[in-house]
Amino acid sequence: MNLDLPPTIHPVFLPGAAADVPAEPTDHCLVVADGKLLVRPDGELPRVADLPAEPGPPGRSDRPGLVPLGTLDGVPVWAAAREKADATLGNWLGWRELAAGLPEPLAALAGRALQVVTWRRSHRYCGACTAELADVPGEHARRCPDCQLYVPMQLSPAVLVAIRRPGPPGAAEQLLLVRHSYGPTEVWALVAGFVEAGETLEQAVHREVAEEVGLRVDRLTYFGSQPWAMSGPGVVLAGFTAYCPDPAAEPVVDGRELTQARWFPLDALPKALPPTYSISRWLVESVRAPATT
Ligand SMILES: [Zn+2]
């Protein structure tokens, strides 16, 4: 598994929010309805030409409401919101299916489309004075024309950490894995949580570890990041590795978010692990030891 992709990976997706040129029929167009994204019957992401024309003036303006997302190998990518998921256009996939089925950078692109369309739908009015917000050109942001409140599209940072401790003499090191009380409850996952306002990513790791399993860790090392979380787009995950220096330290679960926490030998990890396309799994695989049996 290549965890260190060079910046020249193809295709290259560059996020952007400027609509410098009008949409062309061959441009990519990600269509979102009911929180799902349209995939053509041939499995490809749609082009602008695949989008049914809406009533309006002829020409390019017959496809109104295209929102710029950036470029994919230099080709503009647009998002379009639709009221209903029209099954005649193709398959409408939810986030988990998209994350599992699309290779990068298309999964990140799909996440961005869902996030942008959802944000635009849920941020239409000023939270301070209730006036209707106006788009800020070239940004995914809106501004209140009355009180000037600036409302940017925001991401939620979250951290996750693979914690090891020494094993018994002569045996492999051990990895702490946890089971959650929500989501896929059978999966053995990593300690994770959202970053609070006012703390660093590193402080968030130490706080989450203390809150969720009652342990202290050291040798905290940054591993990498993923621009979306299994729970959905809009969350940027920062992964870390850490070490529990006390070989006798046992986790104590909080009983709310977590139902179980256990140390597993690195050469005998459980089978029910996070999916292979998640940074959670990449972290687990980065510390896994070859099986001895
Ligand atoms: Zn306002």
PDB file of C-alpha atoms and ligand atoms in Angstrom:
ATOM      1  CA  MET A   1       0.000   0.000   0.000  1.00  0.00           C
ATOM      2  CA  ASN A   2       1.507   3.284  -1.113  1.00  0.00           C
ATOM      3  CA  LEU A   3       1.032   5.738   1.742  1.00  0.00           C
ATOM      4  CA  ASP A   4       3.321   8.374   0.307  1.00  0.00           C
ATOM      5  CA  LEU A   5       1.806   9.299  -3.046  1.00  0.00           C
ATOM      6  CA  PRO A   6       3.832  11.842  -5.016  1.00  0.00           C
ATOM      7  CA  PRO A   7       2.168  15.171  -5.765  1.00  0.00           C
ATOM      8  CA  THR A   8       2.085  14.253  -9.481  1.00  0.00           C
ATOM      9  CA  ILE A   9      -0.509  11.482  -9.011  1.00  0.00           C
ATOM     10  CA  HIS A  10      -2.993  11.442 -11.910  1.00  0.00           C
ATOM     11  CA  PRO A  11      -5.605  12.544 -12.368  1.00  0.00           C
ATOM     12  CA  VAL A  12      -4.856  15.737 -10.462  1.00  0.00           C
ATOM     13  CA  PHE A  13      -7.760  17.396  -8.677  1.00  0.00           C
ATOM     14  CA  LEU A  14      -7.277  21.031  -7.715  1.00  0.00           C
ATOM     15  CA  PRO A  15     -10.043  22.494  -5.539  1.00  0.00           C
ATOM     16  CA  GLY A  16     -11.264  25.884  -6.647  1.00  0.00           C
ATOM     17  CA  ALA A  17     -14.272  28.127  -6.409  1.00  0.00           C
ATOM     18  CA  ALA A  18     -13.822  30.516  -9.331  1.00  0.00           C
ATOM     19  CA  ALA A  19     -16.139  30.379 -12.344  1.00  0.00           C
ATOM     20  CA  ASP A  20     -13.767  32.172 -14.733  1.00  0.00           C
ATOM     21  CA  VAL A  21     -15.136  30.464 -17.812  1.00  0.00           C
ATOM     22  CA  PRO A  22     -18.643  29.299 -18.738  1.00  0.00           C
ATOM     23  CA  ALA A  23     -19.404  25.601 -18.399  1.00  0.00           C
ATOM     24  CA  GLU A  24     -18.705  23.516 -21.501  1.00  0.00           C
ATOM     25  CA  PRO A  25     -20.684  20.338 -22.332  1.00  0.00           C
ATOM     26  CA  THR A  26     -17.541  18.220 -21.850  1.00  0.00           C
ATOM     27  CA  ASP A  27     -16.797  19.609 -18.348  1.00  0.00           C
ATOM     28  CA  HIS A  28     -17.337  17.271 -15.404  1.00  0.00           C
ATOM     29  CA  CYS A  29     -20.591  17.826 -13.549  1.00  0.00           C
ATOM     30  CA  LEU A  30     -21.364  16.219 -10.196  1.00  0.00           C
ATOM     31  CA  VAL A  31     -25.097  16.140  -9.614  1.00  0.00           C
ATOM     32  CA  VAL A  32     -26.387  15.967  -6.032  1.00  0.00           C
ATOM     33  CA  ALA A  33     -29.937  15.207  -4.863  1.00  0.00           C
ATOM     34  CA  ASP A  34     -31.207  13.949  -1.507  1.00  0.00           C
ATOM     35  CA  GLY A  35     -27.640  13.765  -0.175  1.00  0.00           C
ATOM     36  CA  LYS A  36     -26.659  11.366  -2.981  1.00  0.00           C
ATOM     37  CA  LEU A  37     -24.459  11.763  -6.021  1.00  0.00           C
ATOM     38  CA  LEU A  38     -25.283  10.699  -9.581  1.00  0.00           C
ATOM     39  CA  VAL A  39     -23.069   8.120 -11.284  1.00  0.00           C
ATOM     40  CA  ARG A  40     -23.794   7.390 -14.967  1.00  0.00           C
ATOM     41  CA  PRO A  41     -24.986   3.898 -15.984  1.00  0.00           C
ATOM     42  CA  ASP A  42     -21.466   3.276 -17.378  1.00  0.00           C
ATOM     43  CA  GLY A  43     -19.977   3.959 -13.929  1.00  0.00           C
ATOM     44  CA  GLU A  44     -18.410   7.281 -14.918  1.00  0.00           C
ATOM     45  CA  LEU A  45     -19.055  10.623 -13.293  1.00  0.00           C
ATOM     46  CA  PRO A  46     -21.394  12.762 -15.455  1.00  0.00           C
ATOM     47  CA  ARG A  47     -20.434  15.560 -17.828  1.00  0.00           C
ATOM     48  CA  VAL A  48     -22.351  18.812 -18.191  1.00  0.00           C
ATOM     49  CA  ALA A  49     -23.944  17.422 -21.383  1.00  0.00           C
ATOM     50  CA  ASP A  50     -25.511  14.593 -19.339  1.00  0.00           C
ATOM     51  CA  LEU A  51     -27.491  17.076 -17.276  1.00  0.00           C
ATOM     52  CA  PRO A  52     -31.018  17.578 -18.606  1.00  0.00           C
ATOM     53  CA  ALA A  53     -31.618  21.152 -19.703  1.00  0.00           C
ATOM     54  CA  GLU A  54     -33.818  23.161 -17.388  1.00  0.00           C
ATOM     55  CA  PRO A  55     -36.380  25.669 -18.638  1.00  0.00           C
ATOM     56  CA  GLY A  56     -34.657  28.918 -19.483  1.00  0.00           C
ATOM     57  CA  PRO A  57     -32.888  30.817 -22.240  1.00  0.00           C
ATOM     58  CA  PRO A  58     -31.190  28.701 -24.930  1.00  0.00           C
ATOM     59  CA  GLY A  59     -27.438  28.220 -25.067  1.00  0.00           C
ATOM     60  CA  ARG A  60     -25.087  27.727 -22.151  1.00  0.00           C
ATOM     61  CA  SER A  61     -27.422  29.401 -19.717  1.00  0.00           C
ATOM     62  CA  ASP A  62     -29.897  26.513 -20.075  1.00  0.00           C
ATOM     63  CA  ARG A  63     -28.058  24.721 -17.280  1.00  0.00           C
ATOM     64  CA  PRO A  64     -28.311  27.188 -14.436  1.00  0.00           C
ATOM     65  CA  GLY A  65     -27.033  26.685 -10.935  1.00  0.00           C
ATOM     66  CA  LEU A  66     -23.647  25.147 -11.764  1.00  0.00           C
ATOM     67  CA  VAL A  67     -21.272  25.687  -8.857  1.00  0.00           C
ATOM     68  CA  PRO A  68     -17.493  25.519  -9.494  1.00  0.00           C
ATOM     69  CA  LEU A  69     -15.602  22.797  -7.581  1.00  0.00           C
ATOM     70  CA  GLY A  70     -12.161  23.057  -9.188  1.00  0.00           C
ATOM     71  CA  THR A  71     -10.406  21.192 -11.995  1.00  0.00           C
ATOM     72  CA  LEU A  72      -9.642  17.545 -12.725  1.00  0.00           C
ATOM     73  CA  ASP A  73      -6.560  17.320 -14.959  1.00  0.00           C
ATOM     74  CA  GLY A  74      -7.289  20.863 -16.047  1.00  0.00           C
ATOM     75  CA  VAL A  75     -10.937  20.184 -16.948  1.00  0.00           C
ATOM     76  CA  PRO A  76     -13.414  22.271 -14.946  1.00  0.00           C
ATOM     77  CA  VAL A  77     -15.601  20.376 -12.468  1.00  0.00           C
ATOM     78  CA  TRP A  78     -19.034  21.688 -11.518  1.00  0.00           C
ATOM     79  CA  ALA A  79     -21.626  20.692  -8.952  1.00  0.00           C
ATOM     80  CA  ALA A  80     -25.352  20.868  -9.625  1.00  0.00           C
ATOM     81  CA  ALA A  81     -28.111  20.487  -7.039  1.00  0.00           C
ATOM     82  CA  ARG A  82     -31.357  18.821  -8.025  1.00  0.00           C
ATOM     83  CA  GLU A  83     -34.578  18.489  -6.030  1.00  0.00           C
ATOM     84  CA  LYS A  84     -35.157  14.808  -6.789  1.00  0.00           C
ATOM     85  CA  ALA A  85     -32.902  11.848  -7.549  1.00  0.00           C
ATOM     86  CA  ASP A  86     -34.107  11.000 -11.092  1.00  0.00           C
ATOM     87  CA  ALA A  87     -33.445   7.259 -11.532  1.00  0.00           C
ATOM     88  CA  THR A  88     -33.538   7.542 -15.329  1.00  0.00           C
ATOM     89  CA  LEU A  89     -30.213   9.431 -15.269  1.00  0.00           C
ATOM     90  CA  GLY A  90     -28.154   6.687 -13.589  1.00  0.00           C
ATOM     91  CA  ASN A  91     -27.364   5.428 -10.099  1.00  0.00           C
ATOM     92  CA  TRP A  92     -27.584   7.699  -7.072  1.00  0.00           C
ATOM     93  CA  LEU A  93     -24.980   6.699  -4.491  1.00  0.00           C
ATOM     94  CA  GLY A  94     -24.689   7.667  -0.838  1.00  0.00           C
ATOM     95  CA  TRP A  95     -21.430   8.674   0.791  1.00  0.00           C
ATOM     96  CA  ARG A  96     -20.343   5.237   2.010  1.00  0.00           C
ATOM     97  CA  GLU A  97     -20.839   3.695  -1.438  1.00  0.00           C
ATOM     98  CA  LEU A  98     -18.925   6.564  -3.027  1.00  0.00           C
ATOM     99  CA  ALA A  99     -16.060   6.361  -0.546  1.00  0.00           C
ATOM    100  CA  ALA A 100     -15.825   2.596  -1.077  1.00  0.00           C
ATOM    101  CA  GLY A 101     -16.236   2.611  -4.856  1.00  0.00           C
ATOM    102  CA  LEU A 102     -14.351   5.645  -6.131  1.00  0.00           C
ATOM    103  CA  PRO A 103     -10.535   5.768  -6.281  1.00  0.00           C
ATOM    104  CA  GLU A 104      -8.765   8.943  -5.203  1.00  0.00           C
ATOM    105  CA  PRO A 105      -8.952  11.717  -6.100  1.00  0.00           C
ATOM    106  CA  LEU A 106     -12.528  11.017  -7.242  1.00  0.00           C
ATOM    107  CA  ALA A 107     -13.688  10.136  -3.717  1.00  0.00           C
ATOM    108  CA  ALA A 108     -12.371  13.463  -2.445  1.00  0.00           C
ATOM    109  CA  LEU A 109     -14.044  15.194  -5.387  1.00  0.00           C
ATOM    110  CA  ALA A 110     -17.370  13.480  -4.650  1.00  0.00           C
ATOM    111  CA  GLY A 111     -17.034  14.473  -1.006  1.00  0.00           C
ATOM    112  CA  ARG A 112     -16.413  18.069  -2.000  1.00  0.00           C
ATOM    113  CA  ALA A 113     -19.512  18.085  -4.241  1.00  0.00           C
ATOM    114  CA  LEU A 114     -21.711  16.713  -1.440  1.00  0.00           C
ATOM    115  CA  GLN A 115     -20.233  19.152   1.055  1.00  0.00           C
ATOM    116  CA  VAL A 116     -20.588  22.226  -1.182  1.00  0.00           C
ATOM    117  CA  VAL A 117     -24.175  21.466  -2.208  1.00  0.00           C
ATOM    118  CA  THR A 118     -25.226  20.625   1.357  1.00  0.00           C
ATOM    119  CA  TRP A 119     -23.535  23.752   2.717  1.00  0.00           C
ATOM    120  CA  ARG A 120     -25.230  25.997   0.132  1.00  0.00           C
ATOM    121  CA  ARG A 121     -28.636  24.530   0.972  1.00  0.00           C
ATOM    122  CA  SER A 122     -28.192  24.890   4.735  1.00  0.00           C
ATOM    123  CA  HIS A 123     -26.582  28.368   4.781  1.00  0.00           C
ATOM    124  CA  ARG A 124     -29.066  30.550   2.929  1.00  0.00           C
ATOM    125  CA  TYR A 125     -29.895  33.107   5.618  1.00  0.00           C
ATOM    126  CA  CYS A 126     -27.842  35.279   7.943  1.00  0.00           C
ATOM    127  CA  GLY A 127     -27.635  33.772  11.413  1.00  0.00           C
ATOM    128  CA  ALA A 128     -27.323  37.253  12.937  1.00  0.00           C
ATOM    129  CA  CYS A 129     -30.032  39.287  11.178  1.00  0.00           C
ATOM    130  CA  THR A 130     -31.899  36.647   9.044  1.00  0.00           C
ATOM    131  CA  ALA A 131     -31.401  38.486   5.733  1.00  0.00           C
ATOM    132  CA  GLU A 132     -30.800  36.299   2.673  1.00  0.00           C
ATOM    133  CA  LEU A 133     -27.064  35.714   2.173  1.00  0.00           C
ATOM    134  CA  ALA A 134     -25.300  36.497  -1.120  1.00  0.00           C
ATOM    135  CA  ASP A 135     -22.540  34.436  -2.781  1.00  0.00           C
ATOM    136  CA  VAL A 136     -18.997  35.801  -2.502  1.00  0.00           C
ATOM    137  CA  PRO A 137     -17.538  35.485  -6.040  1.00  0.00           C
ATOM    138  CA  GLY A 138     -14.564  33.141  -6.299  1.00  0.00           C
ATOM    139  CA  GLU A 139     -15.120  31.597  -2.854  1.00  0.00           C
ATOM    140  CA  HIS A 140     -17.326  29.005  -1.252  1.00  0.00           C
ATOM    141  CA  ALA A 141     -18.559  31.651   1.137  1.00  0.00           C
ATOM    142  CA  ARG A 142     -21.551  33.932   1.524  1.00  0.00           C
ATOM    143  CA  ARG A 143     -21.943  37.397   2.949  1.00  0.00           C
ATOM    144  CA  CYS A 144     -24.915  39.166   4.488  1.00  0.00           C
ATOM    145  CA  PRO A 145     -25.851  42.251   2.423  1.00  0.00           C
ATOM    146  CA  ASP A 146     -27.341  43.937   5.515  1.00  0.00           C
ATOM    147  CA  CYS A 147     -24.909  43.311   8.409  1.00  0.00           C
ATOM    148  CA  GLN A 148     -21.869  42.089   6.356  1.00  0.00           C
ATOM    149  CA  LEU A 149     -21.576  38.813   8.295  1.00  0.00           C
ATOM    150  CA  TYR A 150     -19.099  36.590   6.425  1.00  0.00           C
ATOM    151  CA  VAL A 151     -20.081  32.907   6.298  1.00  0.00           C
ATOM    152  CA  PRO A 152     -17.361  30.640   4.847  1.00  0.00           C
ATOM    153  CA  MET A 153     -17.869  26.945   4.167  1.00  0.00           C
ATOM    154  CA  GLN A 154     -16.194  25.303   7.129  1.00  0.00           C
ATOM    155  CA  LEU A 155     -14.495  21.976   7.737  1.00  0.00           C
ATOM    156  CA  SER A 156     -14.405  20.079  11.015  1.00  0.00           C
ATOM    157  CA  PRO A 157     -10.922  18.815  11.953  1.00  0.00           C
ATOM    158  CA  ALA A 158     -10.727  15.496  13.764  1.00  0.00           C
ATOM    159  CA  VAL A 159      -7.854  13.333  14.998  1.00  0.00           C
ATOM    160  CA  LEU A 160      -7.310   9.609  15.246  1.00  0.00           C
ATOM    161  CA  VAL A 161      -4.440   7.727  16.835  1.00  0.00           C
ATOM    162  CA  ALA A 162      -2.875   4.258  16.699  1.00  0.00           C
ATOM    163  CA  ILE A 163      -1.552   3.573  20.222  1.00  0.00           C
ATOM    164  CA  ARG A 164       1.026   0.851  20.848  1.00  0.00           C
ATOM    165  CA  ARG A 165       2.464  -0.556  24.070  1.00  0.00           C
ATOM    166  CA  PRO A 166       5.196  -3.113  24.771  1.00  0.00           C
ATOM    167  CA  GLY A 167       4.091  -6.762  24.660  1.00  0.00           C
ATOM    168  CA  PRO A 168       5.091  -9.481  27.130  1.00  0.00           C
ATOM    169  CA  PRO A 169       8.821 -10.417  27.044  1.00  0.00           C
ATOM    170  CA  GLY A 170       9.637 -11.991  23.674  1.00  0.00           C
ATOM    171  CA  ALA A 171       6.189 -11.235  22.222  1.00  0.00           C
ATOM    172  CA  ALA A 172       5.023  -8.652  19.714  1.00  0.00           C
ATOM    173  CA  GLU A 173       4.024  -5.113  20.640  1.00  0.00           C
ATOM    174  CA  GLN A 174       0.315  -4.484  21.098  1.00  0.00           C
ATOM    175  CA  LEU A 175      -2.159  -2.095  19.459  1.00  0.00           C
ATOM    176  CA  LEU A 176      -5.149  -0.531  21.207  1.00  0.00           C
ATOM    177  CA  LEU A 177      -8.395  -1.017  19.282  1.00  0.00           C
ATOM    178  CA  VAL A 178     -11.873   0.125  20.285  1.00  0.00           C
ATOM    179  CA  ARG A 179     -15.487  -0.589  19.406  1.00  0.00           C
ATOM    180  CA  HIS A 180     -17.990   2.259  19.146  1.00  0.00           C
ATOM    181  CA  SER A 181     -21.536   2.379  20.430  1.00  0.00           C
ATOM    182  CA  TYR A 182     -22.721   3.804  17.081  1.00  0.00           C
ATOM    183  CA  GLY A 183     -22.076   3.145  13.373  1.00  0.00           C
ATOM    184  CA  PRO A 184     -20.577  -0.234  12.493  1.00  0.00           C
ATOM    185  CA  THR A 185     -20.353  -1.461  16.097  1.00  0.00           C
ATOM    186  CA  GLU A 186     -18.548  -4.728  15.230  1.00  0.00           C
ATOM    187  CA  VAL A 187     -15.518  -2.985  13.707  1.00  0.00           C
ATOM    188  CA  TRP A 188     -12.350  -2.647  15.803  1.00  0.00           C
ATOM    189  CA  ALA A 189     -11.312   0.965  15.218  1.00  0.00           C
ATOM    190  CA  LEU A 190      -8.951   3.599  16.592  1.00  0.00           C
ATOM    191  CA  VAL A 191      -9.488   6.238  19.254  1.00  0.00           C
ATOM    192  CA  ALA A 192     -10.714   9.352  17.422  1.00  0.00           C
ATOM    193  CA  GLY A 193     -12.533  12.589  18.021  1.00  0.00           C
ATOM    194  CA  PHE A 194     -13.140  16.168  16.957  1.00  0.00           C
ATOM    195  CA  VAL A 195     -10.695  18.965  17.666  1.00  0.00           C
ATOM    196  CA  GLU A 196     -12.061  21.551  20.095  1.00  0.00           C
ATOM    197  CA  ALA A 197     -11.707  25.293  19.517  1.00  0.00           C
ATOM    198  CA  GLY A 198      -8.545  26.482  21.239  1.00  0.00           C
ATOM    199  CA  GLU A 199      -6.523  23.266  21.138  1.00  0.00           C
ATOM    200  CA  THR A 200      -3.822  21.912  18.837  1.00  0.00           C
ATOM    201  CA  LEU A 201      -4.214  18.626  16.969  1.00  0.00           C
ATOM    202  CA  GLU A 202      -1.758  17.086  19.424  1.00  0.00           C
ATOM    203  CA  GLN A 203      -3.698  18.329  22.457  1.00  0.00           C
ATOM    204  CA  ALA A 204      -6.865  16.911  20.907  1.00  0.00           C
ATOM    205  CA  VAL A 205      -5.216  13.475  20.695  1.00  0.00           C
ATOM    206  CA  HIS A 206      -4.113  13.542  24.357  1.00  0.00           C
ATOM    207  CA  ARG A 207      -7.570  14.735  25.483  1.00  0.00           C
ATOM    208  CA  GLU A 208      -9.489  12.155  23.436  1.00  0.00           C
ATOM    209  CA  VAL A 209      -7.234   9.331  24.636  1.00  0.00           C
ATOM    210  CA  ALA A 210      -7.710  10.411  28.262  1.00  0.00           C
ATOM    211  CA  GLU A 211     -11.484  10.844  27.874  1.00  0.00           C
ATOM    212  CA  GLU A 212     -12.248   7.726  25.849  1.00  0.00           C
ATOM    213  CA  VAL A 213      -9.895   5.122  27.344  1.00  0.00           C
ATOM    214  CA  GLY A 214      -8.286   6.791  30.371  1.00  0.00           C
ATOM    215  CA  LEU A 215      -4.692   6.347  29.154  1.00  0.00           C
ATOM    216  CA  ARG A 216      -1.652   8.617  28.875  1.00  0.00           C
ATOM    217  CA  VAL A 217       0.493   8.404  25.739  1.00  0.00           C
ATOM    218  CA  ASP A 218       3.784   9.808  24.518  1.00  0.00           C
ATOM    219  CA  ARG A 219       5.911   9.773  21.328  1.00  0.00           C
ATOM    220  CA  LEU A 220       3.022  11.301  19.417  1.00  0.00           C
ATOM    221  CA  THR A 221       3.949  11.341  15.716  1.00  0.00           C
ATOM    222  CA  TYR A 222       2.015  12.753  12.767  1.00  0.00           C
ATOM    223  CA  PHE A 223       1.144  10.080  10.186  1.00  0.00           C
ATOM    224  CA  GLY A 224      -0.986  11.715   7.480  1.00  0.00           C
ATOM    225  CA  SER A 225      -4.450  13.017   6.726  1.00  0.00           C
ATOM    226  CA  GLN A 226      -7.577  12.303   4.705  1.00  0.00           C
ATOM    227  CA  PRO A 227      -9.932  15.037   3.455  1.00  0.00           C
ATOM    228  CA  TRP A 228     -13.054  13.120   4.460  1.00  0.00           C
ATOM    229  CA  ALA A 229     -14.218  10.808   7.194  1.00  0.00           C
ATOM    230  CA  MET A 230     -16.181   7.583   7.038  1.00  0.00           C
ATOM    231  CA  SER A 231     -19.058   9.439   8.648  1.00  0.00           C
ATOM    232  CA  GLY A 232     -19.141  11.792   5.661  1.00  0.00           C
ATOM    233  CA  PRO A 233     -17.519  14.725   3.919  1.00  0.00           C
ATOM    234  CA  GLY A 234     -16.789  17.938   5.775  1.00  0.00           C
ATOM    235  CA  VAL A 235     -14.458  16.287   8.280  1.00  0.00           C
ATOM    236  CA  VAL A 236     -10.700  16.371   7.668  1.00  0.00           C
ATOM    237  CA  LEU A 237      -8.970  13.596   9.589  1.00  0.00           C
ATOM    238  CA  ALA A 238      -5.412  13.901  10.926  1.00  0.00           C
ATOM    239  CA  GLY A 239      -3.835  10.564  11.865  1.00  0.00           C
ATOM    240  CA  PHE A 240      -1.150  10.014  14.509  1.00  0.00           C
ATOM    241  CA  THR A 241       0.781   7.166  16.086  1.00  0.00           C
ATOM    242  CA  ALA A 242       1.582   7.167  19.793  1.00  0.00           C
ATOM    243  CA  TYR A 243       3.033   4.949  22.479  1.00  0.00           C
ATOM    244  CA  CYS A 244       1.696   3.958  25.872  1.00  0.00           C
ATOM    245  CA  PRO A 245       4.871   3.659  27.971  1.00  0.00           C
ATOM    246  CA  ASP A 246       3.255   1.598  30.739  1.00  0.00           C
ATOM    247  CA  PRO A 247       3.122  -2.079  29.653  1.00  0.00           C
ATOM    248  CA  ALA A 248       0.486  -2.749  32.315  1.00  0.00           C
ATOM    249  CA  ALA A 249      -1.825   0.150  31.467  1.00  0.00           C
ATOM    250  CA  GLU A 250      -5.337  -1.061  30.736  1.00  0.00           C
ATOM    251  CA  PRO A 251      -7.964   1.035  28.915  1.00  0.00           C
ATOM    252  CA  VAL A 252     -11.159   2.047  30.698  1.00  0.00           C
ATOM    253  CA  VAL A 253     -13.964   2.831  28.227  1.00  0.00           C
ATOM    254  CA  ASP A 254     -16.269   5.750  28.840  1.00  0.00           C
ATOM    255  CA  GLY A 255     -19.378   3.606  28.208  1.00  0.00           C
ATOM    256  CA  ARG A 256     -20.962   6.319  26.049  1.00  0.00           C
ATOM    257  CA  GLU A 257     -19.000   6.541  22.798  1.00  0.00           C
ATOM    258  CA  LEU A 258     -17.105   3.288  23.279  1.00  0.00           C
ATOM    259  CA  THR A 259     -18.337  -0.136  24.312  1.00  0.00           C
ATOM    260  CA  GLN A 260     -14.979  -1.954  24.316  1.00  0.00           C
ATOM    261  CA  ALA A 261     -11.243  -1.263  24.222  1.00  0.00           C
ATOM    262  CA  ARG A 262      -8.591  -3.984  24.027  1.00  0.00           C
ATOM    263  CA  TRP A 263      -4.909  -4.475  23.390  1.00  0.00           C
ATOM    264  CA  PHE A 264      -4.195  -6.790  20.433  1.00  0.00           C
ATOM    265  CA  PRO A 265      -0.761  -8.257  19.588  1.00  0.00           C
ATOM    266  CA  LEU A 266       0.460  -6.632  16.363  1.00  0.00           C
ATOM    267  CA  ASP A 267       0.879 -10.104  14.816  1.00  0.00           C
ATOM    268  CA  ALA A 268      -2.683 -11.168  15.703  1.00  0.00           C
ATOM    269  CA  LEU A 269      -4.999  -8.272  14.900  1.00  0.00           C
ATOM    270  CA  PRO A 270      -8.749  -8.931  14.560  1.00  0.00           C
ATOM    271  CA  LYS A 271     -10.335  -9.345  11.129  1.00  0.00           C
ATOM    272  CA  ALA A 272     -13.093  -6.745  11.597  1.00  0.00           C
ATOM    273  CA  LEU A 273     -10.995  -3.659  10.879  1.00  0.00           C
ATOM    274  CA  PRO A 274     -11.926  -0.323   9.220  1.00  0.00           C
ATOM    275  CA  PRO A 275     -12.190  -0.453   5.387  1.00  0.00           C
ATOM    276  CA  THR A 276      -9.018  -0.403   3.294  1.00  0.00           C
ATOM    277  CA  TYR A 277      -9.737   3.026   1.816  1.00  0.00           C
ATOM    278  CA  SER A 278      -9.793   4.790   5.197  1.00  0.00           C
ATOM    279  CA  ILE A 279      -6.869   6.467   6.933  1.00  0.00           C
ATOM    280  CA  SER A 280      -7.907   4.491  10.013  1.00  0.00           C
ATOM    281  CA  ARG A 281      -6.983   1.255   8.212  1.00  0.00           C
ATOM    282  CA  TRP A 282      -3.787   2.755   6.757  1.00  0.00           C
ATOM    283  CA  LEU A 283      -2.675   3.547  10.305  1.00  0.00           C
ATOM    284  CA  VAL A 284      -3.422   0.008  11.483  1.00  0.00           C
ATOM    285  CA  GLU A 285      -1.555  -1.512   8.521  1.00  0.00           C
ATOM    286  CA  SER A 286       1.424   0.774   9.121  1.00  0.00           C
ATOM    287  CA  VAL A 287       2.022  -0.802  12.537  1.00  0.00           C
ATOM    288  CA  ARG A 288       0.856  -4.372  11.855  1.00  0.00           C
ATOM    289  CA  ALA A 289       3.530  -7.056  12.319  1.00  0.00           C
ATOM    290  CA  PRO A 290       3.742 -10.232  10.169  1.00  0.00           C
ATOM    291  CA  ALA A 291       1.673 -13.067  11.639  1.00  0.00           C
ATOM    292  CA  THR A 292       3.826 -15.586  13.480  1.00  0.00           C
ATOM    293  CA  THR A 293       1.466 -18.531  12.977  1.00  0.00           C
TER     294      THR A 293
HETATM  295 ZN    ZN B   1     -26.947  39.772   8.564  1.00  0.00          ZN
END
